[in-house]
Amino acid sequence: MLYSIVLAFCFISLCQCEEPKSCSQFYYVDKLLEKMIRNEVKGETLEKEIANTNSNVQLTLDELKRERYNFKNEIMEFKILMEDFKIKTDSIKETMESKLIELKTEKTMSTPNVAFKARTVKDKNPQTGETLIFQDIMFNNGKAYDSSSGIFTVPVNGTYLFTIHICVNPGKDFYYGIVYDDILNTSGLFSDSSYVKCYTADAIMQLDVGQKVWLICVNNRSSGNILEERTSTASYWNTFSGILVHV
């Protein structure tokens, strides 16, 4: 509005001027007005650029807000997935532990309790080929060991572990053999020249129902070779034992 009034005033002044020289003072006014017009044009252009810049900045801010919102949603979705994964993992773990317990229970229930241990040798000077009979039964789960014959009769197909413990007099020896159905499975020699010694040997066998296992003297080269004694100061036990380890 001010610019329009100034322009009108200058136009009237120029029209009233009769000679160019007398109007020279308005020349500078005209130049000033041209400069003001150029500045106004530049100002309008700058305002448009600022407006465009503000618009772009606003668009960028809006886009950043949308991305931030989307990022928050993605984080929430990830947390939900992780919780779901943890729940499923815990469920699988519980199921596996339960199955493992069931398998152990089934295995325990499916494996019969077959085990025995007997002591006290009936004949301490056994002859070659003689079966050693252990008279005193300490336990006999499955009732498979016969203390009158010294023979163990297999009640269940499976893998068995048999152990003997024999004490030998000084200067004597004992050739032992653990046999099944008259077949020698394990043999060896227990001997010491100066002291009473007790020795242990074992045998692992895969056996079927009805097969028989016992301990024999493989070769008797002297008399009084086995020692069995229970006193207040020393105990020398001879034992024969066996257990079903797997079916």
mmCIF file of C-alpha atoms in Angstrom:
data_model
loop_
_atom_site.group_PDB
_atom_site.id
_atom_site.type_symbol
_atom_site.label_atom_id
_atom_site.label_comp_id
_atom_site.label_asym_id
_atom_site.label_seq_id
_atom_site.Cartn_x
_atom_site.Cartn_y
_atom_site.Cartn_z
ATOM 1 C CA MET A 1 0.000 0.000 0.000
ATOM 2 C CA LEU A 2 2.805 2.378 0.891
ATOM 3 C CA TYR A 3 4.620 1.444 -2.267
ATOM 4 C CA SER A 4 1.522 2.319 -4.401
ATOM 5 C CA ILE A 5 1.142 5.779 -2.732
ATOM 6 C CA VAL A 6 4.802 6.610 -3.308
ATOM 7 C CA LEU A 7 4.537 5.529 -6.931
ATOM 8 C CA ALA A 8 1.448 7.672 -7.504
ATOM 9 C CA PHE A 9 3.078 10.672 -5.867
ATOM 10 C CA CYS A 10 6.175 10.358 -8.067
ATOM 11 C CA PHE A 11 4.036 10.025 -11.187
ATOM 12 C CA ILE A 12 2.156 13.255 -10.369
ATOM 13 C CA SER A 13 5.411 15.052 -9.652
ATOM 14 C CA LEU A 14 6.876 13.976 -13.002
ATOM 15 C CA CYS A 15 3.827 15.106 -14.847
ATOM 16 C CA GLN A 16 4.078 18.611 -13.328
ATOM 17 C CA CYS A 17 7.753 18.967 -14.297
ATOM 18 C CA GLU A 18 8.245 21.131 -17.412
ATOM 19 C CA GLU A 19 11.974 20.558 -18.018
ATOM 20 C CA PRO A 20 14.221 17.487 -17.557
ATOM 21 C CA LYS A 21 16.739 19.361 -15.458
ATOM 22 C CA SER A 22 14.127 20.583 -13.067
ATOM 23 C CA CYS A 23 12.982 17.001 -12.669
ATOM 24 C CA SER A 24 16.422 15.471 -11.944
ATOM 25 C CA GLN A 25 15.552 15.108 -8.289
ATOM 26 C CA PHE A 26 12.928 12.541 -9.232
ATOM 27 C CA TYR A 27 15.429 10.452 -11.111
ATOM 28 C CA TYR A 28 16.847 9.159 -7.860
ATOM 29 C CA VAL A 29 13.410 8.484 -6.529
ATOM 30 C CA ASP A 30 12.677 6.414 -9.628
ATOM 31 C CA LYS A 31 15.863 4.460 -9.178
ATOM 32 C CA LEU A 32 15.017 3.912 -5.553
ATOM 33 C CA LEU A 33 11.616 2.620 -6.510
ATOM 34 C CA GLU A 34 13.132 0.242 -9.067
ATOM 35 C CA LYS A 35 15.453 -1.062 -6.412
ATOM 36 C CA MET A 36 12.547 -1.482 -4.008
ATOM 37 C CA ILE A 37 10.625 -3.380 -6.686
ATOM 38 C CA ARG A 38 13.588 -5.676 -7.327
ATOM 39 C CA ASN A 39 13.997 -6.255 -3.593
ATOM 40 C CA GLU A 40 10.305 -6.994 -3.268
ATOM 41 C CA VAL A 41 10.539 -9.510 -6.094
ATOM 42 C CA LYS A 42 13.546 -11.075 -4.446
ATOM 43 C CA GLY A 43 11.700 -11.072 -1.136
ATOM 44 C CA GLU A 44 8.733 -12.833 -2.665
ATOM 45 C CA THR A 45 11.055 -15.384 -4.255
ATOM 46 C CA LEU A 46 12.834 -15.896 -0.955
ATOM 47 C CA GLU A 47 9.515 -16.291 0.823
ATOM 48 C CA LYS A 48 8.494 -18.935 -1.706
ATOM 49 C CA GLU A 49 11.817 -20.760 -1.238
ATOM 50 C CA ILE A 50 11.435 -20.561 2.538
ATOM 51 C CA ALA A 51 7.871 -21.799 2.239
ATOM 52 C CA ASN A 52 9.045 -24.684 0.014
ATOM 53 C CA THR A 53 11.879 -25.452 2.432
ATOM 54 C CA ASN A 54 9.486 -25.428 5.386
ATOM 55 C CA SER A 55 7.152 -27.677 3.441
ATOM 56 C CA ASN A 56 9.994 -30.103 2.647
ATOM 57 C CA VAL A 57 11.175 -30.039 6.248
ATOM 58 C CA GLN A 58 7.653 -30.750 7.428
ATOM 59 C CA LEU A 59 7.344 -33.609 4.953
ATOM 60 C CA THR A 60 10.667 -34.988 6.164
ATOM 61 C CA LEU A 61 9.562 -34.696 9.780
ATOM 62 C CA ASP A 62 6.288 -36.424 8.962
ATOM 63 C CA GLU A 63 8.193 -39.198 7.197
ATOM 64 C CA LEU A 64 10.514 -39.579 10.181
ATOM 65 C CA LYS A 65 7.501 -39.781 12.474
ATOM 66 C CA ARG A 66 5.970 -42.483 10.288
ATOM 67 C CA GLU A 67 9.246 -44.401 10.221
ATOM 68 C CA ARG A 68 9.555 -44.050 14.014
ATOM 69 C CA TYR A 69 6.003 -45.297 14.423
ATOM 70 C CA ASN A 70 6.664 -48.216 12.061
ATOM 71 C CA PHE A 71 9.915 -48.989 13.900
ATOM 72 C CA LYS A 72 8.063 -49.071 17.230
ATOM 73 C CA ASN A 73 5.500 -51.430 15.711
ATOM 74 C CA GLU A 74 8.267 -53.668 14.361
ATOM 75 C CA ILE A 75 9.905 -53.758 17.799
ATOM 76 C CA MET A 76 6.595 -54.704 19.396
ATOM 77 C CA GLU A 77 6.057 -57.426 16.788
ATOM 78 C CA PHE A 78 9.593 -58.705 17.415
ATOM 79 C CA LYS A 79 8.969 -58.797 21.172
ATOM 80 C CA ILE A 80 5.743 -60.714 20.589
ATOM 81 C CA LEU A 81 7.568 -63.179 18.338
ATOM 82 C CA MET A 82 10.303 -63.650 20.932
ATOM 83 C CA GLU A 83 7.746 -64.270 23.680
ATOM 84 C CA ASP A 84 5.964 -66.757 21.446
ATOM 85 C CA PHE A 85 9.284 -68.429 20.616
ATOM 86 C CA LYS A 86 10.154 -68.660 24.333
ATOM 87 C CA ILE A 87 6.763 -70.167 25.131
ATOM 88 C CA LYS A 88 7.142 -72.742 22.350
ATOM 89 C CA THR A 89 10.738 -73.506 23.390
ATOM 90 C CA ASP A 90 9.717 -74.003 27.030
ATOM 91 C CA SER A 91 6.864 -76.228 25.891
ATOM 92 C CA ILE A 92 9.211 -78.342 23.748
ATOM 93 C CA LYS A 93 11.683 -78.566 26.635
ATOM 94 C CA GLU A 94 8.963 -79.699 29.036
ATOM 95 C CA THR A 95 7.716 -82.254 26.500
ATOM 96 C CA MET A 96 11.232 -83.639 25.971
ATOM 97 C CA GLU A 97 11.885 -83.849 29.710
ATOM 98 C CA SER A 98 8.550 -85.606 30.179
ATOM 99 C CA LYS A 99 9.341 -88.062 27.365
ATOM 100 C CA LEU A 100 12.775 -88.709 28.850
ATOM 101 C CA ILE A 101 11.240 -89.477 32.229
ATOM 102 C CA GLU A 102 8.736 -91.789 30.541
ATOM 103 C CA LEU A 103 11.508 -93.591 28.663
ATOM 104 C CA LYS A 104 13.559 -93.996 31.844
ATOM 105 C CA THR A 105 10.487 -95.264 33.667
ATOM 106 C CA GLU A 106 9.672 -97.689 30.858
ATOM 107 C CA LYS A 107 13.251 -98.929 30.802
ATOM 108 C CA THR A 108 13.286 -99.369 34.575
ATOM 109 C CA MET A 109 9.959 -101.166 34.506
ATOM 110 C CA SER A 110 10.943 -103.328 31.538
ATOM 111 C CA THR A 111 14.227 -104.487 33.120
ATOM 112 C CA PRO A 112 13.587 -107.159 35.736
ATOM 113 C CA ASN A 113 15.501 -107.033 38.993
ATOM 114 C CA VAL A 114 17.744 -110.068 38.634
ATOM 115 C CA ALA A 115 20.750 -110.087 40.968
ATOM 116 C CA PHE A 116 22.353 -112.390 43.507
ATOM 117 C CA LYS A 117 25.312 -112.642 45.836
ATOM 118 C CA ALA A 118 26.428 -115.695 47.844
ATOM 119 C CA ARG A 119 29.393 -116.470 50.099
ATOM 120 C CA THR A 120 31.063 -119.289 52.095
ATOM 121 C CA VAL A 121 32.650 -121.910 49.843
ATOM 122 C CA LYS A 122 31.471 -125.428 50.767
ATOM 123 C CA ASP A 123 34.721 -127.173 49.695
ATOM 124 C CA LYS A 124 37.898 -125.192 50.286
ATOM 125 C CA ASN A 125 39.996 -127.799 48.493
ATOM 126 C CA PRO A 126 38.084 -128.327 45.226
ATOM 127 C CA GLN A 127 39.278 -130.902 42.729
ATOM 128 C CA THR A 128 39.941 -130.299 39.040
ATOM 129 C CA GLY A 129 36.640 -129.625 37.262
ATOM 130 C CA GLU A 130 34.679 -129.339 40.493
ATOM 131 C CA THR A 131 31.943 -126.712 40.837
ATOM 132 C CA LEU A 132 32.414 -124.316 43.732
ATOM 133 C CA ILE A 133 29.260 -124.047 45.822
ATOM 134 C CA PHE A 134 28.645 -120.845 47.790
ATOM 135 C CA GLN A 135 26.243 -121.850 50.532
ATOM 136 C CA ASP A 136 25.175 -118.625 52.233
ATOM 137 C CA ILE A 137 22.902 -116.442 50.119
ATOM 138 C CA MET A 138 23.232 -112.720 50.861
ATOM 139 C CA PHE A 139 20.436 -111.802 48.400
ATOM 140 C CA ASN A 140 18.839 -113.589 45.468
ATOM 141 C CA ASN A 141 16.495 -111.299 43.499
ATOM 142 C CA GLY A 142 14.781 -113.338 40.839
ATOM 143 C CA LYS A 143 15.547 -116.631 42.653
ATOM 144 C CA ALA A 144 17.940 -117.668 39.881
ATOM 145 C CA TYR A 145 20.874 -118.858 42.028
ATOM 146 C CA ASP A 146 20.747 -122.318 43.587
ATOM 147 C CA SER A 147 22.855 -122.517 46.773
ATOM 148 C CA SER A 148 22.696 -126.312 46.794
ATOM 149 C CA SER A 149 24.379 -126.693 43.385
ATOM 150 C CA GLY A 150 26.204 -123.374 43.029
ATOM 151 C CA ILE A 151 24.547 -122.821 39.626
ATOM 152 C CA PHE A 152 22.827 -119.692 38.315
ATOM 153 C CA THR A 153 20.021 -120.372 35.805
ATOM 154 C CA VAL A 154 19.236 -117.460 33.453
ATOM 155 C CA PRO A 155 15.607 -116.268 33.970
ATOM 156 C CA VAL A 156 15.584 -113.475 31.349
ATOM 157 C CA ASN A 157 17.387 -112.954 28.045
ATOM 158 C CA GLY A 158 20.001 -110.218 28.397
ATOM 159 C CA THR A 159 23.520 -109.134 29.263
ATOM 160 C CA TYR A 160 24.847 -110.297 32.632
ATOM 161 C CA LEU A 161 27.849 -109.422 34.768
ATOM 162 C CA PHE A 162 29.306 -112.100 37.072
ATOM 163 C CA THR A 163 31.967 -111.485 39.731
ATOM 164 C CA ILE A 164 34.029 -113.834 41.920
ATOM 165 C CA HIS A 165 36.117 -112.982 44.969
ATOM 166 C CA ILE A 166 38.515 -115.722 46.162
ATOM 167 C CA CYS A 167 41.074 -115.727 49.015
ATOM 168 C CA VAL A 168 44.160 -117.977 48.597
ATOM 169 C CA ASN A 169 46.477 -119.311 51.314
ATOM 170 C CA PRO A 170 50.200 -118.391 51.241
ATOM 171 C CA GLY A 171 52.162 -120.579 48.842
ATOM 172 C CA LYS A 172 48.964 -121.929 47.271
ATOM 173 C CA ASP A 173 47.210 -121.210 44.008
ATOM 174 C CA PHE A 174 43.767 -121.500 42.528
ATOM 175 C CA TYR A 175 43.000 -121.907 38.819
ATOM 176 C CA TYR A 176 39.491 -120.639 38.306
ATOM 177 C CA GLY A 177 37.052 -120.752 35.436
ATOM 178 C CA ILE A 178 33.677 -119.049 34.960
ATOM 179 C CA VAL A 179 31.626 -121.205 32.598
ATOM 180 C CA TYR A 180 28.192 -121.275 30.984
ATOM 181 C CA ASP A 181 26.704 -124.561 29.754
ATOM 182 C CA ASP A 182 30.142 -126.243 30.144
ATOM 183 C CA ILE A 183 31.752 -123.540 27.957
ATOM 184 C CA LEU A 184 34.694 -121.717 29.526
ATOM 185 C CA ASN A 185 34.110 -117.963 29.340
ATOM 186 C CA THR A 186 36.781 -116.536 31.666
ATOM 187 C CA SER A 187 39.727 -118.187 33.441
ATOM 188 C CA GLY A 188 42.867 -117.288 35.357
ATOM 189 C CA LEU A 189 45.200 -117.987 38.278
ATOM 190 C CA PHE A 190 45.126 -116.601 41.817
ATOM 191 C CA SER A 191 48.440 -117.153 43.676
ATOM 192 C CA ASP A 192 50.885 -115.688 46.206
ATOM 193 C CA SER A 193 54.027 -117.212 47.672
ATOM 194 C CA SER A 194 54.141 -115.409 51.022
ATOM 195 C CA TYR A 195 50.827 -113.860 52.049
ATOM 196 C CA VAL A 196 47.113 -114.480 52.130
ATOM 197 C CA LYS A 197 45.724 -112.709 49.100
ATOM 198 C CA CYS A 198 42.160 -112.139 47.945
ATOM 199 C CA TYR A 199 41.511 -111.678 44.237
ATOM 200 C CA THR A 200 38.580 -110.571 42.142
ATOM 201 C CA ALA A 201 37.625 -111.487 38.585
ATOM 202 C CA ASP A 202 34.536 -110.888 36.462
ATOM 203 C CA ALA A 203 32.852 -112.020 33.270
ATOM 204 C CA ILE A 204 30.268 -110.382 31.009
ATOM 205 C CA MET A 205 27.971 -112.668 29.025
ATOM 206 C CA GLN A 206 25.062 -112.381 26.620
ATOM 207 C CA LEU A 207 22.724 -115.152 27.748
ATOM 208 C CA ASP A 208 19.335 -116.640 26.947
ATOM 209 C CA VAL A 209 16.674 -118.032 29.237
ATOM 210 C CA GLY A 210 17.611 -121.433 30.653
ATOM 211 C CA GLN A 211 21.369 -121.186 30.215
ATOM 212 C CA LYS A 212 23.441 -121.944 33.308
ATOM 213 C CA VAL A 213 26.509 -120.235 34.808
ATOM 214 C CA TRP A 214 28.838 -121.440 37.558
ATOM 215 C CA LEU A 215 32.429 -121.310 38.875
ATOM 216 C CA ILE A 216 34.832 -124.273 38.607
ATOM 217 C CA CYS A 217 38.332 -125.229 39.699
ATOM 218 C CA VAL A 218 40.174 -125.627 36.395
ATOM 219 C CA ASN A 219 43.255 -127.354 37.862
ATOM 220 C CA ASN A 220 44.031 -128.372 41.455
ATOM 221 C CA ARG A 221 47.782 -128.704 42.022
ATOM 222 C CA SER A 222 47.758 -128.556 45.844
ATOM 223 C CA SER A 223 45.494 -129.037 48.807
ATOM 224 C CA GLY A 224 44.092 -126.392 51.129
ATOM 225 C CA ASN A 225 44.410 -123.638 48.586
ATOM 226 C CA ILE A 226 41.280 -121.574 49.455
ATOM 227 C CA LEU A 227 41.114 -119.658 52.745
ATOM 228 C CA GLU A 228 37.844 -118.652 54.355
ATOM 229 C CA GLU A 229 38.038 -117.082 57.783
ATOM 230 C CA ARG A 230 36.023 -114.651 59.872
ATOM 231 C CA THR A 231 37.657 -113.462 63.102
ATOM 232 C CA SER A 232 37.627 -110.306 65.214
ATOM 233 C CA THR A 233 40.777 -109.054 63.489
ATOM 234 C CA ALA A 234 40.371 -110.249 59.887
ATOM 235 C CA SER A 235 37.719 -111.498 57.505
ATOM 236 C CA TYR A 236 38.394 -113.430 54.324
ATOM 237 C CA TRP A 237 35.204 -113.898 52.341
ATOM 238 C CA ASN A 238 34.817 -115.846 49.150
ATOM 239 C CA THR A 239 31.862 -114.696 47.088
ATOM 240 C CA PHE A 240 30.078 -115.331 43.803
ATOM 241 C CA SER A 241 27.657 -112.704 42.429
ATOM 242 C CA GLY A 242 25.817 -111.762 39.260
ATOM 243 C CA ILE A 243 23.427 -109.136 37.920
ATOM 244 C CA LEU A 244 21.314 -108.509 34.827
ATOM 245 C CA VAL A 245 22.596 -105.225 33.352
ATOM 246 C CA HIS A 246 20.560 -105.001 30.131
ATOM 247 C CA VAL A 247 17.723 -106.828 28.381
#
